[in-house]
């Protein structure tokens, strides 16, 4: 493992125009990022006090690309020799932020682009919220450029029923889970929860974290005026029976992790959060339908999905062996 400070500017404790507001550190996990990635790092660095890039075994190591990501915040590069998974990489970035006494941590995927002022709007919503001390996670509105639909968020409505709500007004509270990319985390929540589950490796890491937080009474908030540009998979529009669908075109390995970790999530969370389980079952059926109806490599994806289900039942977690 290596640690490298790529940009040696003086780390300001406050951003211009944010007097008295908490310090925010961004944690970005990378794995073979594209050539436009430094632009997104620069956009993040303009809104936070520091950026921590945790690289998961990229070939070649992308630290040199950060030289094109000059921004307003210092950039720290932490390199893992191998791909240790999203949970382990985020835990490493969070530990760095905790050692440097950051109150809030912004998590971003390598392909996510925060809109100007996104972090400021997230912080302002927290400060205005009547239950601000109970809020542990705050998320923006994620916009996928390939999907015209507005994002919706799961909220409970009784033990088994749920709302799938649009964000209206200033914020949407009592949200069941949010995606990690663009989410602002209160630092002490990570410590109380014991961090992200590293054995999940990929998929459901953020949902598991949110469900564990909710059980401890920690509130999750979505801010309607904060925006993040974020793609999910390689979505393309397809039509069937005059309806428009947006399959993700994930590769077969990703279907393995989704299926395996869905089983693990159900074993650990379904009886504690039944409204989420009902939603997840419906979402899984819908995702499988889109894959079977529109995507390529269906046999391979079905095979890897079934293997994932079997490994999930057996409790075989971690990274999929390379020979697979």
XYZ file of C-alpha atoms in Angstrom:
324
model
C 0.000 0.000 0.000
C 1.251 3.474 -0.819
C 0.226 6.941 0.260
C 1.023 9.920 -1.916
C 0.112 13.588 -1.599
C -0.329 14.629 -5.209
C -1.178 18.279 -4.707
C 0.763 20.077 -2.012
C -1.407 23.102 -1.400
C -2.104 24.278 2.135
C -5.252 22.452 3.342
C -7.637 25.197 4.355
C -9.913 24.385 7.271
C -12.818 26.278 5.690
C -13.879 26.925 2.136
C -14.449 30.462 0.980
C -18.014 31.418 1.780
C -18.503 28.562 4.272
C -17.521 30.286 7.493
C -18.459 28.230 10.527
C -19.496 25.194 8.485
C -18.037 21.700 8.992
C -14.986 20.469 7.146
C -15.730 17.979 4.382
C -13.358 15.409 2.910
C -14.146 13.604 -0.348
C -13.276 9.909 -0.735
C -13.133 8.621 -4.313
C -12.522 4.935 -5.047
C -10.952 4.167 -8.426
C -10.311 1.067 -10.503
C -8.965 1.580 -14.032
C -10.629 5.026 -14.408
C -11.260 6.616 -17.816
C -9.347 9.541 -19.282
C -11.944 12.089 -18.115
C -11.599 11.096 -14.475
C -9.232 13.990 -13.506
C -11.915 16.475 -14.570
C -14.328 14.950 -12.079
C -11.687 14.969 -9.330
C -11.100 18.664 -9.978
C -14.846 19.348 -9.740
C -14.954 17.607 -6.362
C -11.857 19.381 -5.054
C -13.520 22.755 -5.636
C -16.212 21.910 -3.054
C -14.340 20.190 -0.217
C -11.344 20.751 2.057
C -9.452 17.621 0.921
C -9.769 14.766 -1.559
C -8.658 11.202 -0.815
C -8.347 8.929 -3.849
C -8.190 5.228 -2.944
C -7.122 3.188 -5.947
C -8.008 -0.511 -6.154
C -5.161 -2.055 -8.113
C -5.465 -0.066 -11.345
C -3.056 -0.943 -14.150
C -1.290 1.363 -14.691
C -1.536 3.133 -11.324
C -3.393 6.400 -12.105
C -1.559 8.707 -9.689
C 0.141 10.495 -12.605
C -3.260 11.426 -14.025
C -3.955 13.416 -10.866
C -1.398 15.982 -12.000
C -4.128 17.181 -14.396
C -6.648 17.453 -11.565
C -5.402 20.679 -10.013
C -8.107 22.137 -7.853
C -8.598 24.070 -4.649
C -8.044 21.192 -2.208
C -5.057 18.938 -1.502
C -5.328 15.491 -3.055
C -4.066 12.426 -1.200
C -3.524 9.221 -3.176
C -3.786 5.858 -1.373
C -2.875 2.846 -3.496
C -3.988 -0.744 -2.900
C -1.857 -3.310 -4.707
C -4.926 -5.386 -5.632
C -8.649 -4.783 -6.013
C -9.795 -5.176 -2.407
C -13.395 -4.201 -3.119
C -15.433 -1.038 -2.696
C -16.112 -1.505 1.028
C -12.471 -2.028 2.015
C -11.345 0.911 -0.121
C -13.950 3.260 1.375
C -13.048 2.115 4.881
C -9.430 3.040 4.218
C -10.414 6.491 2.972
C -12.743 7.022 5.946
C -9.971 6.093 8.383
C -7.714 8.722 6.803
C -10.484 11.317 7.128
C -11.071 10.366 10.774
C -7.363 10.700 11.614
C -7.459 14.174 10.115
C -10.573 15.118 12.119
C -13.061 15.646 9.310
C -16.681 15.871 10.448
C -18.266 14.901 7.120
C -17.079 12.610 4.337
C -18.348 12.766 0.759
C -18.186 9.483 -1.154
C -17.960 9.559 -4.943
C -17.643 6.947 -7.664
C -14.921 7.552 -10.226
C -17.539 8.249 -12.918
C -19.654 10.684 -10.864
C -19.620 14.439 -11.417
C -20.943 16.719 -8.651
C -22.792 19.789 -9.906
C -21.450 23.189 -8.772
C -22.581 23.930 -5.229
C -23.730 20.371 -4.513
C -21.852 20.014 -1.218
C -22.900 23.482 -0.063
C -26.559 22.637 -0.662
C -26.224 19.366 1.249
C -24.690 21.152 4.247
C -27.268 23.952 4.160
C -30.119 21.413 4.230
C -28.619 19.709 7.269
C -28.272 23.019 9.097
C -31.900 23.918 8.396
C -33.398 20.534 9.249
C -35.240 20.380 12.604
C -33.724 16.956 13.369
C -30.232 17.789 12.129
C -28.463 16.013 15.008
C -30.134 12.729 14.008
C -29.091 12.940 10.340
C -26.142 10.721 9.456
C -26.330 10.469 5.657
C -27.361 13.134 3.144
C -27.644 12.466 -0.587
C -28.224 14.577 -3.714
C -30.487 13.952 -6.673
C -28.584 11.635 -9.009
C -29.148 12.226 -12.720
C -28.283 9.515 -15.238
C -27.788 11.209 -18.636
C -29.100 8.094 -20.384
C -32.390 7.986 -18.448
C -34.994 10.778 -18.701
C -36.872 9.621 -15.612
C -36.560 11.513 -12.347
C -34.932 9.638 -9.479
C -37.198 8.183 -6.793
C -36.416 7.030 -3.280
C -37.712 4.245 -1.066
C -39.553 5.209 2.124
C -41.517 3.014 4.565
C -45.303 3.024 4.661
C -46.208 0.443 7.234
C -44.382 -2.841 7.941
C -44.592 -4.259 4.397
C -45.749 -1.368 2.221
C -43.529 1.380 0.860
C -43.566 4.667 -0.993
C -41.331 5.182 -4.025
C -41.184 8.947 -3.689
C -39.992 11.835 -5.814
C -38.045 14.596 -4.116
C -40.136 17.756 -3.860
C -39.465 21.006 -2.040
C -36.212 21.324 -0.087
C -35.628 17.750 1.067
C -37.039 14.265 1.388
C -36.557 12.641 4.785
C -37.104 9.175 6.280
C -35.440 7.601 3.225
C -34.589 3.902 3.511
C -31.355 3.919 1.542
C -29.324 6.019 -0.883
C -26.462 5.254 -3.243
C -23.012 5.898 -1.859
C -21.915 8.089 -4.761
C -22.603 11.713 -3.874
C -23.609 10.853 -0.317
C -22.363 12.953 2.590
C -21.614 10.827 5.662
C -21.250 11.974 9.240
C -17.867 10.636 10.373
C -18.992 9.218 13.718
C -21.660 7.072 12.015
C -18.942 5.104 10.241
C -17.243 4.448 13.572
C -20.464 3.422 15.328
C -21.473 1.029 12.523
C -18.033 -0.520 12.324
C -17.541 0.621 8.746
C -18.681 -0.879 5.452
C -18.957 -4.662 5.076
C -15.794 -5.506 3.170
C -16.758 -9.134 2.477
C -19.580 -8.011 0.162
C -16.831 -6.675 -2.138
C -19.204 -5.073 -4.673
C -22.944 -4.285 -4.781
C -25.256 -3.736 -1.811
C -22.364 -2.292 0.234
C -24.116 1.085 0.490
C -27.591 -0.410 1.040
C -26.321 -2.623 3.861
C -24.687 0.419 5.473
C -27.909 2.441 5.240
C -30.102 -0.312 6.666
C -27.764 -0.776 9.621
C -27.779 2.982 10.204
C -31.593 3.124 10.182
C -31.806 0.428 12.835
C -29.753 2.680 15.112
C -32.124 5.593 14.603
C -29.820 7.451 12.195
C -31.777 9.462 9.637
C -31.130 9.520 5.876
C -31.974 12.674 3.936
C -32.175 13.522 0.215
C -31.720 17.160 -0.801
C -33.806 18.049 -3.839
C -31.713 21.018 -4.984
C -28.350 19.224 -4.898
C -27.451 17.384 -8.090
C -24.995 14.670 -9.088
C -24.364 13.376 -12.583
C -23.971 9.621 -12.262
C -24.311 6.735 -14.721
C -25.534 3.292 -13.648
C -24.029 0.605 -15.839
C -24.215 1.155 -19.605
C -27.888 1.982 -19.880
C -29.529 2.273 -23.274
C -33.134 2.844 -24.129
C -35.120 -0.138 -25.382
C -38.818 -0.379 -26.250
C -41.266 -3.232 -25.698
C -45.057 -3.068 -26.027
C -44.803 0.712 -26.445
C -43.019 0.942 -23.089
C -39.519 2.358 -22.624
C -36.975 0.352 -20.629
C -33.417 1.129 -19.567
C -31.432 -2.094 -18.973
C -28.033 -1.623 -17.337
C -26.004 -4.068 -19.487
C -23.862 -5.079 -16.519
C -21.299 -7.773 -17.275
C -21.778 -11.370 -16.001
C -19.394 -10.925 -13.059
C -21.477 -8.038 -11.824
C -24.573 -10.268 -11.983
C -22.731 -12.740 -9.777
C -22.141 -10.131 -7.076
C -25.661 -8.729 -7.312
C -27.234 -12.183 -6.931
C -24.894 -13.386 -4.199
C -25.156 -10.258 -2.095
C -28.931 -10.075 -2.535
C -29.148 -13.447 -0.783
C -26.872 -12.215 2.010
C -28.910 -9.045 2.396
C -32.139 -10.991 2.648
C -30.656 -13.282 5.286
C -29.516 -10.315 7.358
C -32.096 -7.590 6.740
C -35.390 -8.928 5.360
C -36.984 -9.686 8.715
C -35.700 -6.453 10.254
C -36.700 -4.168 7.360
C -39.565 -5.972 5.577
C -40.670 -3.007 3.451
C -37.185 -2.939 1.915
C -37.372 -6.699 1.272
C -40.656 -6.305 -0.636
C -39.153 -3.503 -2.705
C -35.936 -5.433 -3.375
C -37.846 -8.511 -4.519
C -39.808 -6.444 -7.029
C -36.675 -4.620 -8.160
C -34.870 -7.930 -8.651
C -37.669 -9.334 -10.811
C -37.731 -6.146 -12.890
C -33.959 -6.197 -13.359
C -33.991 -9.860 -14.396
C -36.805 -9.198 -16.885
C -34.854 -6.358 -18.546
C -31.752 -8.531 -18.765
C -33.620 -11.452 -20.337
C -35.592 -9.241 -22.712
C -32.908 -6.851 -23.954
C -29.346 -7.692 -23.011
C -26.624 -9.782 -24.607
C -24.680 -12.712 -23.057
C -27.841 -13.885 -21.326
C -26.734 -17.487 -20.790
C -23.531 -16.388 -19.130
C -25.371 -13.900 -16.949
C -27.923 -16.513 -15.885
C -25.118 -18.960 -15.067
C -23.237 -16.389 -12.976
C -26.446 -15.310 -11.242
C -27.238 -18.882 -10.211
C -23.687 -19.336 -8.998
C -24.028 -16.144 -6.986
C -27.242 -17.375 -5.365
C -25.555 -20.643 -4.382
C -22.505 -18.866 -2.943
C -24.789 -16.468 -1.080
C -26.643 -19.383 0.533
C -23.330 -21.009 1.488
C -21.961 -17.725 2.827
C -19.036 -17.699 0.397
C -18.169 -14.004 0.205
C -15.250 -11.804 -0.790
C -13.815 -11.463 -4.273
C -14.765 -13.887 -7.018
C -11.696 -16.081 -7.699
C -9.811 -14.890 -10.783
C -9.977 -18.258 -12.525
C -13.775 -17.831 -12.605
